[in-house]
mmCIF file of N, CA and C in Angstrom:
data_model
loop_
_atom_site.group_PDB
_atom_site.id
_atom_site.type_symbol
_atom_site.label_atom_id
_atom_site.label_comp_id
_atom_site.label_asym_id
_atom_site.label_seq_id
_atom_site.Cartn_x
_atom_site.Cartn_y
_atom_site.Cartn_z
ATOM 1 N N UNK A 280 14.435 15.344 -17.155
ATOM 2 C CA UNK A 280 13.813 14.700 -16.065
ATOM 3 C C UNK A 280 12.952 13.932 -16.446
ATOM 4 N N UNK A 281 13.070 12.265 -16.176
ATOM 5 C CA UNK A 281 11.902 11.489 -16.187
ATOM 6 C C UNK A 281 11.144 11.122 -15.188
ATOM 7 N N UNK A 282 10.186 11.085 -15.363
ATOM 8 C CA UNK A 282 8.920 10.781 -14.521
ATOM 9 C C UNK A 282 8.751 8.936 -14.296
ATOM 10 N N UNK A 283 8.336 8.530 -12.660
ATOM 11 C CA UNK A 283 8.337 7.803 -13.037
ATOM 12 C C UNK A 283 6.921 6.827 -13.578
ATOM 13 N N UNK A 284 7.309 5.551 -13.301
ATOM 14 C CA UNK A 284 6.495 4.613 -14.591
ATOM 15 C C UNK A 284 4.842 4.613 -14.222
ATOM 16 N N UNK A 285 4.102 5.591 -15.544
ATOM 17 C CA UNK A 285 2.612 5.330 -14.704
ATOM 18 C C UNK A 285 1.865 3.992 -15.465
ATOM 19 N N UNK A 286 0.967 3.837 -15.035
ATOM 20 C CA UNK A 286 -0.123 2.765 -15.295
ATOM 21 C C UNK A 286 -0.975 3.614 -16.563
ATOM 22 N N UNK A 287 -1.012 3.152 -17.499
ATOM 23 C CA UNK A 287 -2.159 3.704 -18.411
ATOM 24 C C UNK A 287 -3.377 3.479 -18.438
ATOM 25 N N UNK A 288 -4.581 4.082 -18.257
ATOM 26 C CA UNK A 288 -5.836 4.025 -18.173
ATOM 27 C C UNK A 288 -5.892 3.066 -18.793
ATOM 28 N N UNK A 289 -6.232 1.799 -18.614
ATOM 29 C CA UNK A 289 -6.447 0.470 -19.253
ATOM 30 C C UNK A 289 -8.216 0.732 -19.876
ATOM 31 N N UNK A 290 -8.464 0.811 -18.411
ATOM 32 C CA UNK A 290 -9.990 1.031 -18.583
ATOM 33 C C UNK A 290 -10.782 2.156 -19.620
ATOM 34 N N UNK A 291 -10.179 3.333 -19.834
ATOM 35 C CA UNK A 291 -10.175 4.314 -20.695
ATOM 36 C C UNK A 291 -9.733 3.699 -21.552
ATOM 37 N N UNK A 292 -8.819 3.135 -22.140
ATOM 38 C CA UNK A 292 -8.952 2.559 -23.895
ATOM 39 C C UNK A 292 -9.596 1.266 -24.227
ATOM 40 N N UNK A 293 -9.905 0.637 -23.145
ATOM 41 C CA UNK A 293 -10.554 -0.783 -23.624
ATOM 42 C C UNK A 293 -11.619 -0.060 -23.941
ATOM 43 N N UNK A 294 -11.998 0.910 -23.235
ATOM 44 C CA UNK A 294 -13.576 1.674 -24.024
ATOM 45 C C UNK A 294 -13.129 2.119 -25.264
ATOM 46 N N UNK A 295 -12.247 2.898 -25.645
ATOM 47 C CA UNK A 295 -12.153 3.827 -26.897
ATOM 48 C C UNK A 295 -11.830 2.844 -27.752
ATOM 49 N N UNK A 296 -11.254 1.470 -27.429
ATOM 50 C CA UNK A 296 -10.891 0.303 -28.590
ATOM 51 C C UNK A 296 -12.399 0.092 -29.209
ATOM 52 N N UNK A 297 -12.963 -0.732 -27.914
ATOM 53 C CA UNK A 297 -14.270 -0.762 -28.045
ATOM 54 C C UNK A 297 -15.063 0.323 -29.278
ATOM 55 N N UNK A 298 -15.301 1.457 -28.619
ATOM 56 C CA UNK A 298 -16.482 2.555 -29.647
ATOM 57 C C UNK A 298 -15.845 2.635 -30.758
ATOM 58 N N UNK A 299 -14.582 2.626 -31.466
ATOM 59 C CA UNK A 299 -14.230 2.666 -32.280
ATOM 60 C C UNK A 299 -13.628 0.991 -33.064
ATOM 61 N N UNK A 300 -13.963 0.113 -32.325
ATOM 62 C CA UNK A 300 -13.820 -1.201 -33.340
ATOM 63 C C UNK A 300 -12.067 -1.334 -34.032
ATOM 64 N N UNK A 301 -11.167 -0.904 -32.936
ATOM 65 C CA UNK A 301 -9.967 -1.044 -32.731
ATOM 66 C C UNK A 301 -10.077 -2.812 -32.357
ATOM 67 N N UNK A 302 -8.651 -3.545 -32.909
ATOM 68 C CA UNK A 302 -8.880 -4.670 -32.718
ATOM 69 C C UNK A 302 -7.145 -4.557 -32.489
ATOM 70 N N UNK A 303 -6.271 -3.627 -32.436
ATOM 71 C CA UNK A 303 -4.855 -3.778 -32.311
ATOM 72 C C UNK A 303 -4.622 -2.131 -31.680
ATOM 73 N N UNK A 304 -4.263 -1.822 -30.463
ATOM 74 C CA UNK A 304 -3.013 -0.197 -30.241
ATOM 75 C C UNK A 304 -1.747 -0.746 -29.797
ATOM 76 N N UNK A 305 -1.154 0.252 -30.122
ATOM 77 C CA UNK A 305 0.179 0.198 -29.176
ATOM 78 C C UNK A 305 0.940 1.200 -29.087
ATOM 79 N N UNK A 306 1.473 1.894 -27.515
ATOM 80 C CA UNK A 306 2.273 3.299 -27.376
ATOM 81 C C UNK A 306 3.510 2.449 -27.707
ATOM 82 N N UNK A 307 4.306 3.718 -28.373
ATOM 83 C CA UNK A 307 5.616 3.355 -28.806
ATOM 84 C C UNK A 307 6.271 4.542 -28.564
ATOM 85 N N UNK A 308 7.895 4.791 -28.920
ATOM 86 C CA UNK A 308 8.633 6.025 -27.976
ATOM 87 C C UNK A 308 9.005 5.993 -27.144
ATOM 88 N N UNK A 309 9.197 7.242 -26.652
ATOM 89 C CA UNK A 309 9.097 6.946 -24.866
ATOM 90 C C UNK A 309 8.598 7.065 -24.210
ATOM 91 N N UNK A 310 7.100 6.324 -24.420
ATOM 92 C CA UNK A 310 6.378 6.369 -23.548
ATOM 93 C C UNK A 310 6.050 4.794 -22.714
ATOM 94 N N UNK A 311 7.194 3.821 -23.603
ATOM 95 C CA UNK A 311 6.959 2.525 -22.789
ATOM 96 C C UNK A 311 7.791 2.274 -21.791
ATOM 97 N N UNK A 312 9.069 3.186 -22.673
ATOM 98 C CA UNK A 312 10.400 3.260 -21.946
ATOM 99 C C UNK A 312 10.822 3.976 -20.809
ATOM 100 N N UNK A 313 11.879 4.271 -20.113
ATOM 101 C CA UNK A 313 12.072 4.698 -19.121
ATOM 102 C C UNK A 313 12.510 6.449 -19.082
ATOM 103 N N UNK A 314 12.653 6.728 -20.203
ATOM 104 C CA UNK A 314 12.722 7.996 -20.516
ATOM 105 C C UNK A 314 11.406 8.759 -20.789
ATOM 106 N N UNK A 315 10.669 8.468 -20.665
ATOM 107 C CA UNK A 315 9.539 8.900 -21.047
ATOM 108 C C UNK A 315 9.584 10.462 -20.083
ATOM 109 N N UNK A 316 8.775 11.655 -20.512
ATOM 110 C CA UNK A 316 9.143 12.640 -19.688
ATOM 111 C C UNK A 316 7.856 13.457 -19.785
ATOM 112 N N UNK A 317 7.550 14.532 -18.759
ATOM 113 C CA UNK A 317 6.686 15.347 -18.496
ATOM 114 C C UNK A 317 6.259 16.262 -20.146
ATOM 115 N N UNK A 318 7.324 16.315 -20.642
ATOM 116 C CA UNK A 318 7.065 17.317 -22.006
ATOM 117 C C UNK A 318 7.411 16.189 -23.473
ATOM 118 N N UNK A 319 7.523 14.985 -23.001
ATOM 119 C CA UNK A 319 6.781 13.946 -24.217
ATOM 120 C C UNK A 319 6.089 13.943 -24.885
ATOM 121 N N UNK A 320 6.177 13.844 -26.011
ATOM 122 C CA UNK A 320 4.828 13.089 -27.207
ATOM 123 C C UNK A 320 4.215 11.916 -26.591
ATOM 124 N N UNK A 321 3.389 11.513 -26.681
ATOM 125 C CA UNK A 321 3.129 10.114 -26.585
ATOM 126 C C UNK A 321 2.058 9.897 -28.477
ATOM 127 N N UNK A 322 2.872 8.501 -28.284
ATOM 128 C CA UNK A 322 2.844 8.295 -29.601
ATOM 129 C C UNK A 322 1.931 6.635 -29.471
ATOM 130 N N UNK A 323 1.271 6.640 -30.216
ATOM 131 C CA UNK A 323 0.243 5.539 -30.721
ATOM 132 C C UNK A 323 -0.148 5.133 -32.106
ATOM 133 N N UNK A 324 -0.468 3.829 -32.175
ATOM 134 C CA UNK A 324 -0.947 2.944 -33.581
ATOM 135 C C UNK A 324 -2.071 2.409 -33.013
ATOM 136 N N UNK A 325 -2.736 1.643 -34.176
ATOM 137 C CA UNK A 325 -3.676 1.420 -33.684
ATOM 138 C C UNK A 325 -4.310 1.131 -35.423
ATOM 139 N N UNK A 326 -4.797 -0.548 -35.338
ATOM 140 C CA UNK A 326 -5.559 -1.060 -36.251
ATOM 141 C C UNK A 326 -7.150 -1.368 -36.163
ATOM 142 N N UNK A 327 -8.092 -0.881 -36.870
ATOM 143 C CA UNK A 327 -9.590 -1.352 -36.870
ATOM 144 C C UNK A 327 -9.934 -1.586 -37.452
ATOM 145 N N UNK A 328 -10.872 -2.319 -37.578
ATOM 146 C CA UNK A 328 -11.753 -3.180 -38.311
ATOM 147 C C UNK A 328 -13.234 -2.672 -38.278
ATOM 148 N N UNK A 329 -13.767 -2.370 -39.476
ATOM 149 C CA UNK A 329 -14.900 -1.594 -39.595
ATOM 150 C C UNK A 329 -15.355 -2.285 -40.500
ATOM 151 N N UNK A 330 -16.653 -1.682 -40.636
ATOM 152 C CA UNK A 330 -18.310 -2.555 -41.784
ATOM 153 C C UNK A 330 -18.737 -1.825 -42.264
ATOM 154 N N UNK A 331 -18.736 0.030 -41.622
ATOM 155 C CA UNK A 331 -19.386 1.114 -41.578
ATOM 156 C C UNK A 331 -18.463 2.056 -42.194
ATOM 157 N N UNK A 332 -19.026 3.459 -42.232
ATOM 158 C CA UNK A 332 -18.461 4.442 -42.243
ATOM 159 C C UNK A 332 -18.185 4.563 -40.855
ATOM 160 N N UNK A 333 -17.561 5.715 -40.452
ATOM 161 C CA UNK A 333 -16.641 5.921 -39.309
ATOM 162 C C UNK A 333 -17.451 7.462 -39.158
ATOM 163 N N UNK A 334 -17.945 8.101 -37.592
ATOM 164 C CA UNK A 334 -18.748 8.973 -38.007
ATOM 165 C C UNK A 334 -18.265 9.722 -36.676
ATOM 166 N N UNK A 335 -18.694 11.016 -36.216
ATOM 167 C CA UNK A 335 -18.643 11.266 -34.959
ATOM 168 C C UNK A 335 -20.066 11.501 -34.486
#
């Protein structure tokens, strides 16, 4: 069963990207298509630019 299109949480994604110096972010797989289901995984890829080592 597919689920209706959902709006991604743009503000949260933007916050994540700023925090981790992400320069490119993309969702792929079933997420951007109309066959995304409740049991689907979320495929994401990103590129980040860092001048310093990352740490938690």
